[in-house]
Coordinates of C-alpha atoms in Angstrom, one line a residue:
M1 CA 9.9 20.5 -9.7
A2 CA 12.8 18.9 -11.4
E3 CA 13.4 16.1 -8.9
P4 CA 10.9 14.8 -6.4
G5 CA 11.9 14.3 -2.8
S6 CA 12.9 10.9 -1.5
S7 CA 12.6 9.6 2.0
G8 CA 15.6 7.4 1.5
K9 CA 14.1 4.5 3.3
Q10 CA 14.4 1.0 2.0
S11 CA 11.3 -1.0 1.1
Q12 CA 10.4 -3.6 3.7
T13 CA 8.1 -6.4 3.4
S14 CA 5.2 -6.3 5.8
P15 CA 3.6 -9.5 7.0
H16 CA 0.0 -8.6 6.2
A17 CA -0.8 -11.3 3.7
G18 CA -4.0 -13.2 4.5
P19 CA -3.9 -16.7 5.8
P20 CA -4.2 -19.6 3.5
L21 CA -7.6 -21.1 3.0
M22 CA -8.2 -24.5 4.4
G23 CA -9.8 -27.5 2.6
G24 CA -12.1 -29.8 4.4
M25 CA -15.7 -30.4 4.7
G26 CA -18.1 -27.9 6.1
P27 CA -21.3 -28.6 7.9
G28 CA -23.5 -31.0 6.0
G29 CA -20.6 -32.4 4.1
G30 CA -20.0 -29.3 1.9
P31 CA -16.6 -27.7 1.2
G32 CA -15.5 -25.6 4.1
R33 CA -12.6 -23.2 4.9
G34 CA -10.3 -23.1 7.9
P35 CA -10.7 -20.2 10.3
V36 CA -9.2 -16.9 9.4
P37 CA -7.1 -15.2 12.1
K38 CA -9.3 -12.5 13.6
V39 CA -7.8 -9.0 13.3
R40 CA -10.1 -6.5 15.1
A41 CA -10.6 -2.9 14.1
K42 CA -10.5 -0.2 16.7
H43 CA -13.6 1.6 15.4
T44 CA -15.6 -1.1 13.8
W45 CA -18.9 0.6 13.1
A46 CA -17.5 3.9 12.0
T47 CA -15.3 2.0 9.5
V48 CA -18.3 -0.1 8.4
R49 CA -20.4 3.0 7.8
R50 CA -17.5 4.6 5.8
L51 CA -16.9 1.4 3.8
W52 CA -20.6 1.3 3.1
G53 CA -20.4 4.8 1.8
Y54 CA -18.0 3.6 -0.9
L55 CA -20.1 0.4 -1.6
S56 CA -23.4 2.2 -1.8
R57 CA -22.2 4.3 -4.7
Q58 CA -22.9 1.2 -6.7
R59 CA -26.5 1.2 -5.6
G60 CA -28.0 -0.3 -8.8
G61 CA -25.6 -3.2 -8.8
L62 CA -26.2 -3.9 -5.1
I63 CA -30.0 -4.0 -5.6
T64 CA -29.5 -6.3 -8.6
V65 CA -27.3 -8.6 -6.4
F66 CA -29.8 -8.6 -3.6
L67 CA -32.7 -9.6 -5.9
L68 CA -30.6 -12.3 -7.7
T69 CA -29.6 -13.7 -4.3
L70 CA -33.2 -13.8 -3.1
F71 CA -34.3 -15.5 -6.3
S72 CA -31.4 -18.0 -6.3
S73 CA -31.8 -18.9 -2.6
G74 CA -35.6 -19.2 -3.0
L75 CA -35.1 -21.6 -5.9
A76 CA -32.6 -23.7 -4.0
L77 CA -35.0 -23.9 -1.1
A78 CA -37.8 -25.1 -3.4
G79 CA -35.7 -28.2 -4.3
P80 CA -36.1 -30.3 -1.1
Y81 CA -39.8 -29.5 -1.0
L82 CA -40.3 -30.8 -4.6
I83 CA -38.3 -33.9 -3.8
G84 CA -40.6 -34.6 -0.8
R85 CA -43.6 -34.1 -3.0
A86 CA -42.1 -36.4 -5.6
I87 CA -41.8 -39.2 -3.1
D88 CA -45.3 -38.8 -1.5
E89 CA -47.4 -38.0 -4.5
F90 CA -45.7 -39.8 -7.4
I91 CA -43.1 -42.5 -6.3
L92 CA -45.3 -44.1 -3.7
A93 CA -48.3 -43.8 -6.0
Q94 CA -46.4 -45.3 -8.9
D95 CA -47.3 -42.2 -11.1
R96 CA -44.5 -42.3 -13.7
T97 CA -45.9 -39.4 -15.8
G98 CA -46.3 -37.1 -12.8
L99 CA -42.8 -38.1 -11.6
L100 CA -41.3 -37.2 -15.0
W101 CA -43.0 -33.8 -15.0
L102 CA -41.9 -33.1 -11.4
C103 CA -38.3 -34.1 -12.2
A104 CA -38.3 -31.8 -15.2
G105 CA -39.6 -29.0 -12.9
L106 CA -36.9 -29.9 -10.3
L107 CA -34.2 -29.8 -13.0
T108 CA -35.5 -26.4 -14.2
V109 CA -35.4 -25.0 -10.6
Y110 CA -31.8 -26.1 -10.0
A111 CA -30.7 -24.8 -13.4
L112 CA -32.3 -21.4 -12.8
S113 CA -30.8 -21.3 -9.3
S114 CA -27.3 -22.0 -10.8
V115 CA -27.8 -19.3 -13.5
M116 CA -29.0 -16.8 -10.8
S117 CA -25.9 -17.6 -8.7
W118 CA -23.6 -17.0 -11.6
L119 CA -25.3 -13.7 -12.5
Q120 CA -25.1 -12.7 -8.8
A121 CA -21.3 -13.4 -8.7
Y122 CA -20.8 -11.6 -12.0
V123 CA -22.6 -8.5 -10.9
M124 CA -21.0 -8.5 -7.4
A125 CA -17.6 -8.8 -9.0
G126 CA -18.2 -5.6 -10.9
V127 CA -19.6 -3.8 -7.8
T128 CA -16.6 -4.9 -5.7
Q129 CA -14.0 -4.0 -8.3
Q130 CA -15.5 -0.6 -8.9
T131 CA -15.6 0.1 -5.2
V132 CA -12.0 -1.1 -4.6
M133 CA -10.9 0.9 -7.7
T134 CA -12.3 4.1 -6.2
L135 CA -10.8 3.3 -2.8
R136 CA -7.4 2.5 -4.3
R137 CA -7.5 5.7 -6.4
D138 CA -8.4 7.8 -3.3
L139 CA -5.5 6.2 -1.4
F140 CA -3.0 6.9 -4.1
E141 CA -4.1 10.5 -4.5
R142 CA -3.7 11.0 -0.8
F143 CA -0.2 9.5 -0.9
Q144 CA 0.7 12.2 -3.5
Q145 CA -0.7 14.9 -1.2
L146 CA 1.0 14.0 2.0
P147 CA 4.1 15.8 3.2
L148 CA 7.6 14.2 3.0
Q149 CA 7.7 14.0 6.8
F150 CA 4.9 11.4 6.6
F151 CA 7.1 9.1 4.3
D152 CA 10.2 9.7 6.4
S153 CA 8.4 8.3 9.5
R154 CA 7.1 5.1 7.9
T155 CA 8.7 2.2 6.0
H156 CA 7.9 1.8 2.4
G157 CA 6.9 -1.8 3.1
E158 CA 4.3 -0.7 5.6
L159 CA 2.8 1.8 3.2
M160 CA 2.8 -0.8 0.3
S161 CA 1.0 -3.2 2.6
R162 CA -1.9 -0.7 3.0
A163 CA -2.0 0.0 -0.7
T164 CA -1.9 -3.7 -1.7
N165 CA -2.6 -6.3 1.0
D166 CA -5.2 -4.2 2.9
I167 CA -7.0 -3.1 -0.3
E168 CA -7.0 -6.7 -1.6
N169 CA -8.3 -7.9 1.8
V170 CA -11.2 -5.5 1.5
S171 CA -11.8 -6.6 -2.2
G172 CA -11.8 -10.3 -1.5
T173 CA -14.1 -10.0 1.5
L174 CA -16.6 -7.7 -0.2
N175 CA -16.7 -10.0 -3.2
Q176 CA -17.3 -13.1 -1.0
S177 CA -18.9 -12.0 2.2
V178 CA -21.6 -9.6 1.1
T179 CA -23.4 -12.2 -1.1
Q180 CA -22.5 -15.0 1.4
L181 CA -24.1 -13.1 4.2
V182 CA -27.3 -12.4 2.3
T183 CA -27.4 -16.0 1.0
S184 CA -26.8 -17.5 4.4
L185 CA -29.5 -15.4 6.1
V186 CA -32.0 -16.1 3.4
T187 CA -31.2 -19.8 3.5
I188 CA -31.5 -20.0 7.3
V189 CA -34.7 -18.1 7.6
G190 CA -36.3 -19.8 4.5
S191 CA -35.2 -23.3 5.7
L192 CA -36.6 -22.6 9.2
I193 CA -40.0 -21.4 7.8
L194 CA -40.4 -24.3 5.5
M195 CA -39.3 -26.8 8.2
L196 CA -41.9 -25.3 10.6
S197 CA -44.6 -25.5 8.0
L198 CA -43.8 -29.2 7.4
N199 CA -43.4 -30.5 11.0
L200 CA -42.9 -28.8 14.3
T201 CA -41.5 -31.8 16.1
L202 CA -38.8 -32.6 13.5
T203 CA -37.9 -28.9 13.4
L204 CA -37.1 -29.0 17.1
V205 CA -35.1 -32.1 16.7
S206 CA -33.0 -30.5 13.9
L207 CA -32.3 -27.5 16.1
V208 CA -30.7 -29.6 18.8
S209 CA -27.3 -29.6 17.0
I210 CA -27.1 -25.9 16.4
P211 CA -25.7 -24.8 19.9
L212 CA -23.1 -27.6 19.6
V213 CA -22.1 -26.4 16.1
I214 CA -21.7 -22.8 17.4
L215 CA -19.7 -24.0 20.5
L216 CA -17.3 -26.2 18.6
T217 CA -16.8 -23.6 15.8
G218 CA -15.9 -21.0 18.4
Q219 CA -13.5 -23.2 20.2
I220 CA -11.6 -24.3 17.1
T221 CA -11.5 -20.8 15.7
K222 CA -10.1 -19.4 19.0
R223 CA -7.2 -21.9 18.9
T224 CA -6.4 -21.6 15.2
R225 CA -6.4 -17.8 15.4
K226 CA -3.2 -17.7 17.5
L227 CA -1.6 -20.3 15.2
F228 CA -2.4 -18.3 12.1
K229 CA -1.2 -15.1 13.7
S230 CA 2.1 -16.8 14.5
Q231 CA 2.3 -18.2 11.0
Q232 CA 1.9 -14.7 9.5
T233 CA 4.6 -13.4 11.8
H234 CA 7.1 -16.0 10.6
L235 CA 6.0 -15.5 7.0
G236 CA 6.7 -11.8 7.4
E237 CA 10.2 -12.5 8.8
L238 CA 10.9 -14.9 5.9
N239 CA 9.7 -12.4 3.2
G240 CA 11.7 -9.6 4.8
F241 CA 14.9 -11.8 4.8
I242 CA 14.3 -12.7 1.1
E243 CA 13.8 -9.1 0.1
E244 CA 16.9 -7.9 2.0
T245 CA 19.0 -10.7 0.4
M246 CA 17.8 -10.0 -3.1
T247 CA 18.3 -6.3 -2.7
G248 CA 21.8 -6.7 -1.2
Q249 CA 22.9 -9.4 -3.6
K250 CA 26.1 -7.5 -4.4
V251 CA 27.1 -7.3 -0.8
V252 CA 26.2 -11.0 -0.2
K253 CA 28.5 -12.0 -3.1
A254 CA 31.3 -9.6 -2.2
Y255 CA 31.5 -10.9 1.3
R256 CA 30.9 -14.5 0.3
R257 CA 27.8 -14.9 2.5
E258 CA 25.9 -17.2 0.2
K259 CA 26.1 -20.2 2.4
P260 CA 25.2 -18.4 5.7
S261 CA 22.3 -16.8 3.8
I262 CA 21.1 -20.2 2.7
R263 CA 21.4 -21.5 6.3
R264 CA 19.5 -18.6 7.7
F265 CA 16.8 -19.0 5.1
G266 CA 16.6 -22.7 6.0
E267 CA 16.1 -21.8 9.7
L268 CA 13.3 -19.3 8.9
N269 CA 11.7 -21.6 6.4
D270 CA 11.7 -24.5 8.9
Q271 CA 10.1 -22.3 11.6
L272 CA 7.4 -21.3 9.1
N273 CA 6.9 -24.9 8.2
Q274 CA 6.5 -26.0 11.8
V275 CA 4.0 -23.4 12.8
G276 CA 2.2 -23.7 9.5
K277 CA 1.7 -27.4 10.0
R278 CA 0.2 -26.9 13.4
A279 CA -2.1 -24.2 12.1
Q280 CA -3.2 -26.4 9.2
I281 CA -3.7 -29.5 11.4
V282 CA -5.8 -27.7 14.0
S283 CA -7.9 -25.8 11.5
G284 CA -8.3 -29.0 9.5
M285 CA -10.3 -30.4 12.5
M286 CA -13.2 -28.0 11.6
G287 CA -14.5 -30.1 8.7
P288 CA -14.4 -33.5 10.4
V289 CA -15.9 -32.2 13.6
M290 CA -18.7 -30.5 11.8
N291 CA -19.3 -33.6 9.7
V292 CA -19.7 -35.7 12.9
V293 CA -22.1 -33.2 14.4
N294 CA -24.2 -32.8 11.3
N295 CA -24.2 -36.5 10.5
T296 CA -25.4 -37.2 14.1
S297 CA -28.1 -34.6 13.6
F298 CA -28.9 -36.3 10.3
A299 CA -29.2 -39.7 11.9
L300 CA -31.3 -38.3 14.8
I301 CA -33.8 -36.7 12.3
A302 CA -34.0 -40.0 10.3
T303 CA -34.6 -42.0 13.5
V304 CA -37.3 -39.7 14.9
G305 CA -38.8 -39.2 11.5
G306 CA -38.9 -42.9 10.8
W307 CA -40.5 -43.6 14.1
M308 CA -43.1 -40.9 13.4
A309 CA -43.7 -42.3 9.9
L310 CA -44.4 -45.7 11.4
G311 CA -46.9 -44.1 13.7
G312 CA -48.6 -42.3 10.8
M313 CA -47.6 -38.8 12.2
T314 CA -45.7 -37.8 9.0
T315 CA -44.7 -39.1 5.6
I316 CA -41.5 -40.4 4.0
G317 CA -41.5 -37.3 1.7
V318 CA -41.6 -34.9 4.6
I319 CA -38.7 -36.8 6.3
V320 CA -36.6 -36.6 3.1
S321 CA -37.3 -32.9 2.7
F322 CA -36.4 -32.4 6.4
L323 CA -33.1 -34.1 5.9
N324 CA -32.2 -31.8 3.1
Y325 CA -33.4 -28.7 4.9
S326 CA -31.3 -29.6 8.0
K327 CA -28.2 -29.6 5.9
Q328 CA -29.2 -26.3 4.3
F329 CA -29.9 -24.9 7.7
S330 CA -26.7 -25.9 9.5
R331 CA -24.2 -25.1 6.7
P332 CA -24.8 -21.3 6.6
I333 CA -24.3 -21.1 10.4
N334 CA -20.8 -22.3 10.1
E335 CA -20.3 -20.1 7.0
L336 CA -21.4 -17.1 9.1
A337 CA -18.9 -17.9 11.8
N338 CA -16.1 -17.9 9.2
Q339 CA -17.5 -14.8 7.5
Y340 CA -17.4 -13.0 10.9
N341 CA -13.6 -13.4 11.1
L342 CA -13.2 -12.5 7.4
L343 CA -15.2 -9.3 8.0
Q344 CA -13.2 -8.4 11.1
S345 CA -10.0 -8.7 9.1
A346 CA -11.3 -6.7 6.2
I347 CA -12.7 -4.0 8.4
A348 CA -9.3 -3.7 10.1
G349 CA -7.7 -3.4 6.7
A350 CA -10.2 -0.8 5.7
E351 CA -9.5 1.1 8.9
R352 CA -5.8 1.2 8.1
V353 CA -6.6 2.6 4.6
F354 CA -8.9 5.3 6.1
E355 CA -6.2 6.3 8.6
I356 CA -4.1 7.4 5.6
L357 CA -7.1 9.1 3.9
D358 CA -7.8 11.1 7.0
M359 CA -4.3 12.5 7.2
P360 CA -4.2 16.2 6.2
S361 CA -2.9 17.1 2.8
E362 CA 0.1 19.4 2.6
F363 CA -1.9 21.3 -0.1
Q364 CA -5.0 21.8 2.0
E365 CA -4.3 25.6 2.1
M366 CA -4.7 25.8 -1.7
G367 CA -7.1 28.6 -2.6
K368 CA -6.2 30.5 0.5
A369 CA -2.4 30.7 0.1
G370 CA -0.8 33.2 -2.2
Q371 CA 0.5 32.3 -5.7
I372 CA 4.0 33.3 -6.9
D373 CA 4.5 34.2 -10.5
K374 CA 7.8 35.8 -11.3
V375 CA 10.7 35.1 -9.0
R376 CA 13.8 37.3 -8.9
G377 CA 15.5 34.9 -6.5
E378 CA 16.1 36.8 -3.3
V379 CA 16.0 34.3 -0.4
V380 CA 16.3 35.3 3.2
F381 CA 16.6 33.0 6.2
D382 CA 15.9 35.0 9.4
R383 CA 16.7 33.3 12.7
V384 CA 15.4 29.9 11.5
S385 CA 15.4 27.0 13.9
F386 CA 14.1 23.5 13.3
R387 CA 13.9 20.2 15.1
Y388 CA 12.5 16.8 14.1
Q389 CA 12.0 15.9 17.8
E390 CA 11.6 18.4 20.6
S391 CA 14.7 17.2 22.4
N392 CA 16.9 17.1 19.2
P393 CA 17.5 20.5 17.5
I394 CA 18.7 20.2 13.9
L395 CA 19.1 23.9 13.0
S396 CA 19.5 26.8 15.5
D397 CA 19.3 30.5 14.7
I398 CA 20.2 30.3 10.9
S399 CA 20.3 33.6 9.2
F400 CA 21.7 34.6 5.8
T401 CA 20.6 36.4 2.6
A402 CA 20.9 35.1 -1.0
K403 CA 20.7 37.9 -3.5
P404 CA 19.2 37.2 -6.9
G405 CA 21.7 35.3 -9.0
D406 CA 23.9 34.4 -6.1
T407 CA 25.4 30.9 -5.6
I408 CA 25.2 29.9 -2.0
A409 CA 27.3 26.9 -1.0
L410 CA 26.5 24.8 2.1
V411 CA 29.4 22.8 3.5
G412 CA 30.0 20.9 6.7
P413 CA 30.3 17.4 8.2
T414 CA 27.5 14.8 7.8
G415 CA 24.5 15.8 10.0
A416 CA 25.4 19.4 10.1
G417 CA 22.0 20.5 8.7
K418 CA 22.8 21.2 5.1
T419 CA 20.0 19.2 3.5
T420 CA 17.6 20.3 6.2
I421 CA 18.1 23.9 5.0
V422 CA 17.0 23.1 1.5
N423 CA 14.1 20.9 2.8
L424 CA 12.8 24.0 4.7
L425 CA 13.2 26.2 1.6
T426 CA 11.1 23.7 -0.5
R427 CA 8.7 23.3 2.4
F428 CA 9.2 19.6 2.6
Y429 CA 9.2 20.4 6.3
E430 CA 7.9 23.5 8.2
I431 CA 10.1 25.6 10.4
Q432 CA 9.3 26.0 14.1
E433 CA 10.9 29.4 14.6
G434 CA 12.0 32.3 12.4
T435 CA 11.0 33.1 8.8
I436 CA 12.1 32.3 5.3
T437 CA 11.2 34.7 2.5
V438 CA 11.4 34.6 -1.3
D439 CA 11.4 38.0 -2.9
G440 CA 10.2 39.4 0.4
R441 CA 7.2 37.0 0.7
N442 CA 7.0 34.6 3.6
I443 CA 7.0 31.1 2.1
R444 CA 4.5 29.9 4.7
E445 CA 2.0 32.2 3.1
L446 CA 2.7 30.9 -0.4
D447 CA 1.0 27.9 -2.0
K448 CA 3.4 25.0 -1.9
S449 CA 2.8 23.9 -5.4
S450 CA 3.3 27.4 -6.7
L451 CA 6.5 27.8 -4.7
R452 CA 7.9 24.4 -5.8
S453 CA 7.2 25.2 -9.5
K454 CA 9.9 27.9 -9.2
L455 CA 12.4 25.5 -7.7
G456 CA 14.6 22.9 -9.4
I457 CA 16.2 20.2 -7.4
V458 CA 18.9 17.6 -8.2
L459 CA 19.3 15.1 -5.4
Q460 CA 22.3 13.1 -4.5
D461 CA 20.4 9.8 -5.2
A462 CA 19.5 10.1 -8.9
Y463 CA 16.0 8.7 -9.2
L464 CA 14.6 7.6 -12.6
F465 CA 11.3 6.0 -13.4
S466 CA 10.6 2.9 -15.5
D467 CA 9.9 4.8 -18.6
T468 CA 11.8 6.1 -21.7
I469 CA 14.7 8.5 -21.3
I470 CA 12.7 11.3 -23.0
E471 CA 9.8 11.0 -20.5
N472 CA 12.2 10.9 -17.6
I473 CA 13.8 14.2 -18.7
R474 CA 10.3 15.6 -19.4
Y475 CA 9.2 14.9 -15.8
G476 CA 10.0 18.5 -14.9
K477 CA 8.2 19.9 -17.9
P478 CA 5.6 17.4 -19.3
G479 CA 4.7 19.4 -22.5
A480 CA 8.3 19.8 -23.6
S481 CA 9.1 19.1 -27.3
L482 CA 11.8 16.6 -28.4
E483 CA 14.0 19.6 -29.4
E484 CA 13.7 21.1 -25.9
V485 CA 14.6 17.7 -24.3
K486 CA 17.6 17.3 -26.6
A487 CA 18.8 20.8 -25.9
A488 CA 18.6 20.2 -22.1
A489 CA 20.4 16.9 -22.5
K490 CA 23.2 18.5 -24.5
L491 CA 23.6 21.2 -21.9
A492 CA 23.9 18.5 -19.2
N493 CA 26.4 16.6 -21.4
A494 CA 24.0 13.7 -21.5
D495 CA 23.2 13.7 -25.2
S496 CA 26.5 12.1 -26.1
F497 CA 25.7 8.8 -24.3
I498 CA 22.0 8.9 -25.0
V499 CA 22.4 8.8 -28.8
K500 CA 24.7 5.7 -28.4
L501 CA 21.9 3.7 -26.7
P502 CA 19.9 1.1 -28.8
H503 CA 16.8 3.3 -29.1
G504 CA 18.3 6.7 -28.3
Y505 CA 15.9 9.0 -26.4
D506 CA 13.2 6.3 -26.7
T507 CA 15.3 3.7 -24.7
K508 CA 13.2 2.2 -21.9
L509 CA 14.9 2.4 -18.6
M510 CA 14.8 -0.5 -16.0
A511 CA 13.5 0.1 -12.5
E512 CA 15.4 3.2 -11.0
G513 CA 17.5 3.4 -14.2
G514 CA 19.3 0.1 -13.5
N515 CA 20.6 -0.2 -17.1
L516 CA 22.6 3.0 -16.8
S517 CA 25.6 3.8 -14.7
H518 CA 25.2 6.1 -11.7
G519 CA 26.9 8.9 -13.4
Q520 CA 24.6 8.6 -16.5
R521 CA 21.6 8.6 -14.2
Q522 CA 22.8 11.7 -12.5
L523 CA 23.3 13.5 -15.9
L524 CA 19.7 12.7 -16.8
T525 CA 18.4 14.2 -13.5
I526 CA 20.5 17.3 -14.2
A527 CA 19.0 17.5 -17.7
R528 CA 15.6 17.2 -16.1
A529 CA 16.4 20.2 -13.9
I530 CA 17.7 22.2 -16.8
L531 CA 14.5 21.5 -18.8
A532 CA 12.3 22.6 -15.9
N533 CA 14.1 26.1 -16.1
P534 CA 13.7 26.9 -12.4
S535 CA 14.2 30.4 -10.9
I536 CA 16.0 28.9 -7.9
L537 CA 18.2 25.9 -8.2
I538 CA 19.1 23.4 -5.5
L539 CA 22.0 20.9 -6.1
D540 CA 22.2 18.4 -3.3
E541 CA 25.6 16.6 -3.8
A542 CA 24.7 16.6 -7.5
T543 CA 28.3 15.6 -8.6
S544 CA 29.2 13.3 -5.7
S545 CA 28.7 10.1 -7.6
V546 CA 30.4 10.8 -10.9
D547 CA 34.0 10.4 -12.1
T548 CA 36.3 13.4 -12.4
R549 CA 36.0 13.7 -16.2
T550 CA 32.2 13.6 -16.0
E551 CA 32.3 16.1 -13.1
M552 CA 34.1 18.6 -15.3
H553 CA 31.4 18.3 -18.0
I554 CA 28.7 18.7 -15.3
Q555 CA 30.5 21.7 -13.8
D556 CA 30.5 23.5 -17.2
A557 CA 26.8 22.8 -17.6
M558 CA 26.1 23.9 -14.1
K559 CA 27.8 27.3 -14.7
T560 CA 25.5 27.9 -17.7
L561 CA 22.5 26.7 -15.8
M562 CA 23.2 28.7 -12.6
K563 CA 23.9 31.9 -14.6
G564 CA 21.3 34.5 -13.5
R565 CA 19.7 32.0 -11.1
T566 CA 19.9 31.9 -7.3
S567 CA 21.5 28.6 -6.6
F568 CA 22.1 26.5 -3.4
V569 CA 24.9 24.0 -3.7
I570 CA 25.5 21.3 -1.1
A571 CA 28.9 19.7 -1.7
H572 CA 31.4 17.6 0.1
R573 CA 33.9 18.1 -2.7
L574 CA 34.9 21.6 -1.8
S575 CA 36.8 22.1 -5.0
T576 CA 33.5 22.4 -6.8
I577 CA 32.4 25.6 -4.9
R578 CA 35.4 27.8 -5.2
E579 CA 33.5 30.4 -7.2
A580 CA 30.4 30.5 -4.9
D581 CA 29.3 34.0 -3.9
L582 CA 28.8 32.9 -0.3
I583 CA 29.9 29.8 1.5
L584 CA 28.1 28.8 4.7
V585 CA 30.0 26.5 7.0
L586 CA 27.6 24.5 9.2
R587 CA 28.4 22.4 12.2
G588 CA 26.0 21.1 14.8
G589 CA 23.1 22.9 13.2
R590 CA 24.7 26.3 13.4
I591 CA 26.6 28.6 10.9
I592 CA 30.0 28.8 12.3
E593 CA 31.7 30.5 9.4
R594 CA 30.6 32.4 6.3
G595 CA 32.4 34.1 3.4
T596 CA 33.9 33.5 0.0
H597 CA 36.3 30.6 -0.7
Q598 CA 39.4 32.8 -0.3
E599 CA 38.1 34.7 2.7
L600 CA 37.5 31.4 4.5
L601 CA 40.9 30.0 3.6
D602 CA 42.5 33.2 4.9
S603 CA 40.7 32.9 8.2
R604 CA 42.3 29.5 8.7
G605 CA 39.3 28.2 10.5
F606 CA 37.2 25.0 10.2
Y607 CA 36.7 25.5 6.4
H608 CA 40.4 25.8 6.0
D609 CA 40.9 22.5 7.8
L610 CA 38.3 20.8 5.7
Y611 CA 39.7 22.1 2.4
T612 CA 43.3 21.4 3.1
G613 CA 42.4 18.0 4.4
Q614 CA 40.6 17.1 1.1
F615 CA 43.4 18.6 -0.9
Q616 CA 46.0 16.5 0.8
Q617 CA 43.9 13.3 0.4
A618 CA 43.5 14.1 -3.3
N619 CA 47.3 14.2 -3.7

């Protein structure tokens, strides 16, 4: 196709960015993170199984990560045990040589543990990125396969949120949580086994603080969840306001709304500041509270252990090992609480992505539907009716025939159904009643891609991509040579301004062709349609945004382009369709008049009123 469809919706910022991470001290005095707002998935286990299906494709990497995690955690667990032995067997015995050898071994253990941790993170980063790359690719491919109706019913910002924020949420959680979960479980189980093997009484003492840790973590998380949710809502409002203001900067300046915009921004920014401070303060309690609990546990173990050492029931080395293991045991419990919320949020994000992946492709009939090779251009609408909503009919009982080579003009007030007719012909939408045939074949029985390859569309909103001019014109025919591109540009009267640009056809366009005038952008989209060489041409207000002189050039090019082709022209400027073979006048979704330009003028009906009204305004 010469010009892709556009939903016409503005991009909106969606407030789905993750909450900021909190500093502070985790259990045992280590670095911790503030609670993450919990966002629950509706189908948790089904989503987890599906996400695992993507992750398990990197089976070799996962096995490597698991083995490295076991090795690293095992080495870390050996450290406190060796410290205890150093005290009991070498320090108290004044054995300097043995102590030096054990210290060397301890240094080796911690060095190997660090190397294994780095390798684990390195391999897991590759596994995660490969998984997310596949998921992102599948999502983008599905976007390209979904019908236009899907994009018309959703904001661009919401879709972008799924493609960016939700994917990145999954990426970050997989990269952190998978290894963290394994490490935490291995550390908890390993610490508990070693503590039991050293002293049962001290093990029971160290476990006293665990219920309190779980209770306090749950209470703080519950309170901060609401605050972070409110923070994200205010952040979304602020981002949306910034995007609107930046996009509508011309309107802001034209109506001198700079100061009111600054005031409104200040209000939204202040609201975000207030709720953000409350969220940070409450979540910041996590570290200090956990420090108190763990230091209390630490003191309790030291007290009981000291009393037992005085009674000869244990050794100083065992007590020191226990103090280290108690830290290693309690820290992962708090980490698992935080990881739970992270996982819930990531699963919810993955579920939103899978919702898109599960939507049916508009090309799912490929292989079953018929192909269309040569098109003569006979188009028949037979009693076609269409509605976007059941209670709101857009087209009612539309019937007409376009013979090969005919130019059919569609005119009428805004909302009459003109664009809907061409949307049905291109199968951007499917009709509810009636039939549309091309060369006698029902288009619902034709492959959509095959049908659209015979259509050329020039939309009212000229859309160009951030690429060179030559590639934008080639969009309708990727393999076209430079000579073909230039010939199409000359036919569209675009060559004269292209060659004056700094790099000619190799000039790089800004987003949406921002470094060209609207008329120049429209000429390029017309050149794109000319190069595509369609059998049926659709011009949706193609000349509505150009000046009169440019319009005259375009009309000359259009006459050449439309010669021998069936063409549908939607135009508000009725002067551009005088030579149409058939003019259909629509009003309220129905054809109220039809005929040639002169026939409709002679009938002195609705078309006559439209035409004479425009003629009088022009003079």
